[in-house]
């Protein structure tokens, strides 16, 4: 290879590297937050379609593992059936594997994660190791009565045991208030939390979420 061709190749490599570093720095990571039944999964799918950022739903990942009777699924089953949280170390490991498996993603919508402060700390560390961070946490606010109605309605067809019993649903809401809602304050202290009214049509709520995402 002539000296000139070598120099040209070197310059091209430097530009390619800088481009991918910039792209990585610009990745948008959103936490879609809210109590069970607030519409996180419903909206995350629409956001994924519009922005091309990947939805990671820890609930969906567990349901997939359970339907395949994997060791992880069997471990999660007992907790989910009672409406309790799966232990942090199990969730964090699974989430980390999922993030690392899609390095080309333009960003992630974390749906149903983090649900505890240790999960939030682990997520921030995972992203910091990649020189990245959460752009925004957006919470969907919905009254308890509406949550119970929505989940009981879904339970009629979803086959999800955690949706078909009012006591289990109430347990999930109580756990959200005790263990999960502090995650809102955790990101609020970093000026990253905001709330959106989760009652209304799916399209109207989606528009409000888009406004929040575009203001990052
Ligand atoms: P998840 O699967 O995360 O689900 P979710 O809280 O039930 O619901 P979501 O808010 O996504 O509601 P959706 O859009 O479906 O959790 C299940 C379980 O997994 C947890 O209890 C826990 O055991 C375990 N788990 C998951 N992540 C964990 C973690 N990080 N740590 C520990 N454990 C974890 O909407 C609900 C219903 O409302 C749907 O039927 C939908 O059609 C309807 N709906 C949506 N938007 C509406 C609107 N605007 N108006 C009327 N209805 C609407």
Short mmCIF file of C-alpha atoms and ligand atoms in Angstrom, two decimals:
data_model
loop_
_atom_site.label_atom_id
_atom_site.label_comp_id
_atom_site.label_asym_id
_atom_site.label_seq_id
_atom_site.Cartn_x
_atom_site.Cartn_y
_atom_site.Cartn_z
CA UNK A 1 0.00 0.00 0.00
CA UNK A 2 1.40 3.40 -0.94
CA UNK A 3 1.98 5.97 1.76
CA UNK A 4 -0.84 8.17 0.35
CA UNK A 5 -3.40 5.30 0.41
CA UNK A 6 -2.31 4.43 3.94
CA UNK A 7 -2.86 8.02 5.11
CA UNK A 8 -6.28 8.18 3.41
CA UNK A 9 -7.34 4.93 5.10
CA UNK A 10 -6.17 6.27 8.45
CA UNK A 11 -8.19 9.48 8.02
CA UNK A 12 -11.30 7.48 7.02
CA UNK A 13 -10.98 5.27 10.09
CA UNK A 14 -10.69 8.29 12.37
CA UNK A 15 -13.90 9.79 10.88
CA UNK A 16 -15.81 6.51 11.18
CA UNK A 17 -14.77 6.14 14.81
CA UNK A 18 -15.77 9.71 15.67
CA UNK A 19 -19.14 9.19 13.97
CA UNK A 20 -20.00 6.07 15.94
CA UNK A 21 -18.86 7.69 19.19
CA UNK A 22 -21.15 10.65 18.51
CA UNK A 23 -24.02 8.32 17.66
CA UNK A 24 -23.48 6.46 20.92
CA UNK A 25 -23.43 9.75 22.85
CA UNK A 26 -26.71 10.79 21.25
CA UNK A 27 -28.62 7.61 22.14
CA UNK A 28 -31.91 8.43 23.87
CA UNK A 29 -32.83 6.37 26.90
CA UNK A 30 -36.29 6.82 28.39
CA UNK A 31 -37.85 5.28 31.48
CA UNK A 32 -41.60 4.81 31.08
CA UNK A 33 -42.87 4.81 34.62
CA UNK A 34 -46.18 4.29 36.40
CA UNK A 35 -48.27 1.86 38.43
CA UNK A 36 -49.40 -1.51 37.04
CA UNK A 37 -52.00 -0.95 34.34
CA UNK A 38 -51.08 2.69 33.75
CA UNK A 39 -50.40 1.98 30.07
CA UNK A 40 -46.60 1.66 29.99
CA UNK A 41 -46.60 -1.38 27.71
CA UNK A 42 -49.30 0.09 25.44
CA UNK A 43 -47.42 3.37 24.94
CA UNK A 44 -43.91 1.85 24.80
CA UNK A 45 -44.88 -0.13 21.69
CA UNK A 46 -46.10 3.03 19.93
CA UNK A 47 -42.97 4.97 20.93
CA UNK A 48 -40.75 2.17 19.66
CA UNK A 49 -42.52 2.39 16.29
CA UNK A 50 -42.22 6.18 16.04
CA UNK A 51 -38.66 6.72 17.26
CA UNK A 52 -37.01 3.40 16.47
CA UNK A 53 -35.75 3.09 20.02
CA UNK A 54 -36.08 -0.37 21.49
CA UNK A 55 -38.62 -1.24 24.19
CA UNK A 56 -37.30 -3.41 26.99
CA UNK A 57 -40.20 -4.68 29.10
CA UNK A 58 -38.99 -6.71 32.07
CA UNK A 59 -42.55 -8.06 32.50
CA UNK A 60 -42.59 -9.33 28.89
CA UNK A 61 -39.11 -10.84 29.29
CA UNK A 62 -40.24 -12.76 32.38
CA UNK A 63 -43.44 -13.93 30.69
CA UNK A 64 -41.36 -15.22 27.77
CA UNK A 65 -39.04 -17.11 30.15
CA UNK A 66 -42.03 -18.53 32.02
CA UNK A 67 -43.73 -19.74 28.85
CA UNK A 68 -40.53 -21.63 27.99
CA UNK A 69 -40.12 -23.06 31.51
CA UNK A 70 -36.54 -21.77 31.77
CA UNK A 71 -34.83 -21.69 35.21
CA UNK A 72 -35.25 -17.88 35.19
CA UNK A 73 -38.94 -18.20 34.31
CA UNK A 74 -39.54 -20.79 37.02
CA UNK A 75 -37.87 -18.52 39.56
CA UNK A 76 -39.95 -15.48 38.52
CA UNK A 77 -43.26 -17.37 38.37
CA UNK A 78 -43.85 -17.62 42.12
CA UNK A 79 -43.31 -13.88 42.66
CA UNK A 80 -45.35 -12.71 39.68
CA UNK A 81 -48.33 -14.94 40.49
CA UNK A 82 -48.64 -13.17 43.87
CA UNK A 83 -48.13 -9.73 42.37
CA UNK A 84 -44.77 -9.36 44.12
CA UNK A 85 -41.54 -8.03 42.69
CA UNK A 86 -38.97 -10.48 41.37
CA UNK A 87 -35.70 -10.12 43.40
CA UNK A 88 -33.41 -7.32 42.20
CA UNK A 89 -30.41 -9.51 41.37
CA UNK A 90 -32.51 -11.62 38.99
CA UNK A 91 -34.02 -8.61 37.20
CA UNK A 92 -30.77 -6.65 36.95
CA UNK A 93 -28.84 -9.57 35.41
CA UNK A 94 -31.56 -10.17 32.84
CA UNK A 95 -31.78 -6.47 31.93
CA UNK A 96 -28.01 -6.18 31.54
CA UNK A 97 -27.96 -9.15 29.15
CA UNK A 98 -30.72 -7.60 27.07
CA UNK A 99 -28.99 -4.19 26.80
CA UNK A 100 -25.65 -5.77 25.92
CA UNK A 101 -27.30 -7.99 23.29
CA UNK A 102 -28.44 -4.96 21.23
CA UNK A 103 -25.46 -2.57 21.00
CA UNK A 104 -26.75 -1.15 17.69
CA UNK A 105 -29.97 0.19 19.29
CA UNK A 106 -30.63 3.92 18.86
CA UNK A 107 -31.75 3.97 22.48
CA UNK A 108 -34.01 2.12 24.90
CA UNK A 109 -37.45 2.62 26.40
CA UNK A 110 -37.27 0.94 29.77
CA UNK A 111 -40.81 -0.30 30.48
CA UNK A 112 -41.35 -1.65 33.99
CA UNK A 113 -37.72 -1.12 34.98
CA UNK A 114 -36.36 0.18 37.33
CA UNK A 115 -38.92 -0.75 40.00
CA UNK A 116 -36.67 -0.27 43.05
CA UNK A 117 -33.83 2.10 44.02
CA UNK A 118 -31.16 -0.66 43.71
CA UNK A 119 -32.45 -1.31 40.15
CA UNK A 120 -32.20 2.43 39.36
CA UNK A 121 -28.63 2.55 40.70
CA UNK A 122 -27.69 -0.52 38.68
CA UNK A 123 -29.20 0.99 35.52
CA UNK A 124 -27.33 4.27 35.95
CA UNK A 125 -24.07 2.36 36.49
CA UNK A 126 -24.69 0.17 33.44
CA UNK A 127 -25.21 3.25 31.26
CA UNK A 128 -22.34 5.20 32.87
CA UNK A 129 -20.01 2.34 31.92
CA UNK A 130 -20.97 3.14 28.31
CA UNK A 131 -20.65 6.94 28.85
CA UNK A 132 -24.42 7.22 28.56
CA UNK A 133 -27.29 8.20 30.82
CA UNK A 134 -31.07 8.29 31.19
CA UNK A 135 -32.57 11.21 29.25
CA UNK A 136 -35.90 11.33 31.06
CA UNK A 137 -38.25 9.40 33.33
CA UNK A 138 -41.88 9.92 32.27
CA UNK A 139 -44.54 8.82 34.73
CA UNK A 140 -48.10 8.02 33.68
CA UNK A 141 -50.53 9.03 36.44
CA UNK A 142 -53.76 7.05 36.78
CA UNK A 143 -56.16 6.69 39.76
CA UNK A 144 -56.25 3.40 41.67
CA UNK A 145 -59.88 2.71 40.69
CA UNK A 146 -59.09 3.03 37.00
CA UNK A 147 -56.02 0.77 37.36
CA UNK A 148 -58.08 -1.98 38.98
CA UNK A 149 -60.77 -1.72 36.28
CA UNK A 150 -58.24 -1.86 33.43
CA UNK A 151 -56.36 -4.85 34.84
CA UNK A 152 -59.52 -6.84 35.65
CA UNK A 153 -60.71 -6.12 32.10
CA UNK A 154 -57.40 -7.31 30.62
CA UNK A 155 -57.52 -10.38 32.91
CA UNK A 156 -60.69 -11.57 31.14
CA UNK A 157 -58.67 -12.34 28.01
CA UNK A 158 -54.93 -12.17 28.85
CA UNK A 159 -54.76 -15.41 30.81
CA UNK A 160 -52.48 -13.56 33.26
CA UNK A 161 -53.13 -14.82 36.78
CA UNK A 162 -51.86 -11.54 38.24
CA UNK A 163 -54.66 -9.67 36.41
CA UNK A 164 -57.62 -11.83 37.36
CA UNK A 165 -57.80 -11.35 41.11
CA UNK A 166 -58.56 -7.98 42.75
CA UNK A 167 -56.51 -8.78 45.88
CA UNK A 168 -53.40 -9.50 43.79
CA UNK A 169 -53.93 -6.34 41.77
CA UNK A 170 -54.22 -4.31 45.00
CA UNK A 171 -51.01 -5.93 46.24
CA UNK A 172 -49.24 -4.82 43.05
CA UNK A 173 -50.50 -1.25 43.51
CA UNK A 174 -49.39 -1.24 47.18
CA UNK A 175 -45.92 -2.52 46.26
CA UNK A 176 -45.70 0.16 43.58
CA UNK A 177 -46.43 2.87 46.16
CA UNK A 178 -43.97 1.46 48.71
CA UNK A 179 -41.01 0.21 46.65
CA UNK A 180 -41.33 1.72 43.18
CA UNK A 181 -42.60 5.29 43.58
CA UNK A 182 -39.28 6.39 45.29
CA UNK A 183 -37.62 5.81 41.89
CA UNK A 184 -39.52 8.91 40.64
CA UNK A 185 -37.80 11.04 43.32
CA UNK A 186 -34.44 9.41 42.62
CA UNK A 187 -34.53 10.81 39.06
CA UNK A 188 -36.32 14.00 40.14
CA UNK A 189 -33.24 14.90 42.21
CA UNK A 190 -31.34 14.74 38.93
CA UNK A 191 -34.01 16.96 37.26
CA UNK A 192 -35.06 14.14 34.98
CA UNK A 193 -38.57 13.20 36.16
CA UNK A 194 -41.86 14.44 34.75
CA UNK A 195 -45.49 13.27 34.78
CA UNK A 196 -48.13 12.89 32.12
CA UNK A 197 -51.87 12.33 32.66
CA UNK A 198 -52.44 8.64 31.88
CA UNK A 199 -56.22 9.00 31.61
CA UNK A 200 -57.60 9.78 28.17
CA UNK A 201 -57.39 8.23 24.75
CA UNK A 202 -54.28 6.22 23.90
CA UNK A 203 -53.48 8.67 21.07
CA UNK A 204 -53.82 11.79 23.24
CA UNK A 205 -51.55 10.28 25.90
CA UNK A 206 -49.10 9.29 23.18
CA UNK A 207 -48.94 12.92 21.94
CA UNK A 208 -48.11 14.14 25.45
CA UNK A 209 -45.33 11.54 25.74
CA UNK A 210 -43.89 12.58 22.36
CA UNK A 211 -43.74 16.22 23.50
CA UNK A 212 -41.74 15.16 26.56
CA UNK A 213 -39.36 13.02 24.52
CA UNK A 214 -38.77 15.72 21.93
CA UNK A 215 -37.86 18.21 24.64
CA UNK A 216 -34.87 16.14 25.79
P1 LIG B 1 -45.49 -5.60 33.83
O1 LIG B 1 -45.54 -6.59 32.77
O2 LIG B 1 -44.42 -4.56 33.80
O3 LIG B 1 -46.88 -4.93 33.63
P2 LIG B 1 -47.98 -4.06 34.20
O4 LIG B 1 -47.45 -3.28 35.36
O5 LIG B 1 -49.09 -5.03 34.44
O6 LIG B 1 -48.62 -3.09 33.10
P3 LIG B 1 -48.47 -1.82 32.16
O7 LIG B 1 -48.39 -0.52 32.89
O8 LIG B 1 -47.39 -2.10 31.16
O9 LIG B 1 -49.90 -1.77 31.50
P4 LIG B 1 -50.45 -1.93 30.05
O10 LIG B 1 -49.92 -0.97 29.06
O11 LIG B 1 -50.32 -3.36 29.69
O12 LIG B 1 -45.35 -6.32 35.27
C1 LIG B 1 -45.88 -7.57 35.63
C2 LIG B 1 -45.13 -8.23 36.81
O13 LIG B 1 -43.77 -8.59 36.39
C3 LIG B 1 -44.89 -7.37 38.06
O14 LIG B 1 -46.01 -7.38 38.92
C4 LIG B 1 -43.64 -8.10 38.69
O15 LIG B 1 -44.02 -9.26 39.38
C5 LIG B 1 -42.82 -8.52 37.49
N1 LIG B 1 -41.78 -7.52 37.13
C6 LIG B 1 -41.70 -6.83 35.95
N2 LIG B 1 -40.66 -5.97 35.97
C7 LIG B 1 -40.06 -6.10 37.19
C8 LIG B 1 -38.94 -5.46 37.81
N3 LIG B 1 -38.25 -4.49 37.17
N4 LIG B 1 -38.60 -5.83 39.07
C9 LIG B 1 -39.27 -6.79 39.71
N5 LIG B 1 -40.35 -7.44 39.19
C10 LIG B 1 -40.75 -7.11 37.93
O16 LIG B 1 -51.97 -1.53 30.25
C11 LIG B 1 -52.85 -2.25 31.10
C12 LIG B 1 -54.25 -2.33 30.47
O17 LIG B 1 -54.81 -1.01 30.32
C13 LIG B 1 -54.25 -2.94 29.08
O18 LIG B 1 -55.32 -3.84 28.99
C14 LIG B 1 -54.45 -1.76 28.12
O19 LIG B 1 -55.18 -2.12 26.96
C15 LIG B 1 -55.25 -0.80 28.98
N6 LIG B 1 -54.97 0.61 28.67
C16 LIG B 1 -53.76 1.14 28.36
N7 LIG B 1 -53.87 2.48 28.12
C17 LIG B 1 -55.20 2.79 28.30
C18 LIG B 1 -55.97 4.00 28.20
N8 LIG B 1 -55.42 5.18 27.89
N9 LIG B 1 -57.29 3.95 28.48
C19 LIG B 1 -57.90 2.77 28.80
N10 LIG B 1 -57.23 1.58 28.89
C20 LIG B 1 -55.90 1.58 28.65
#
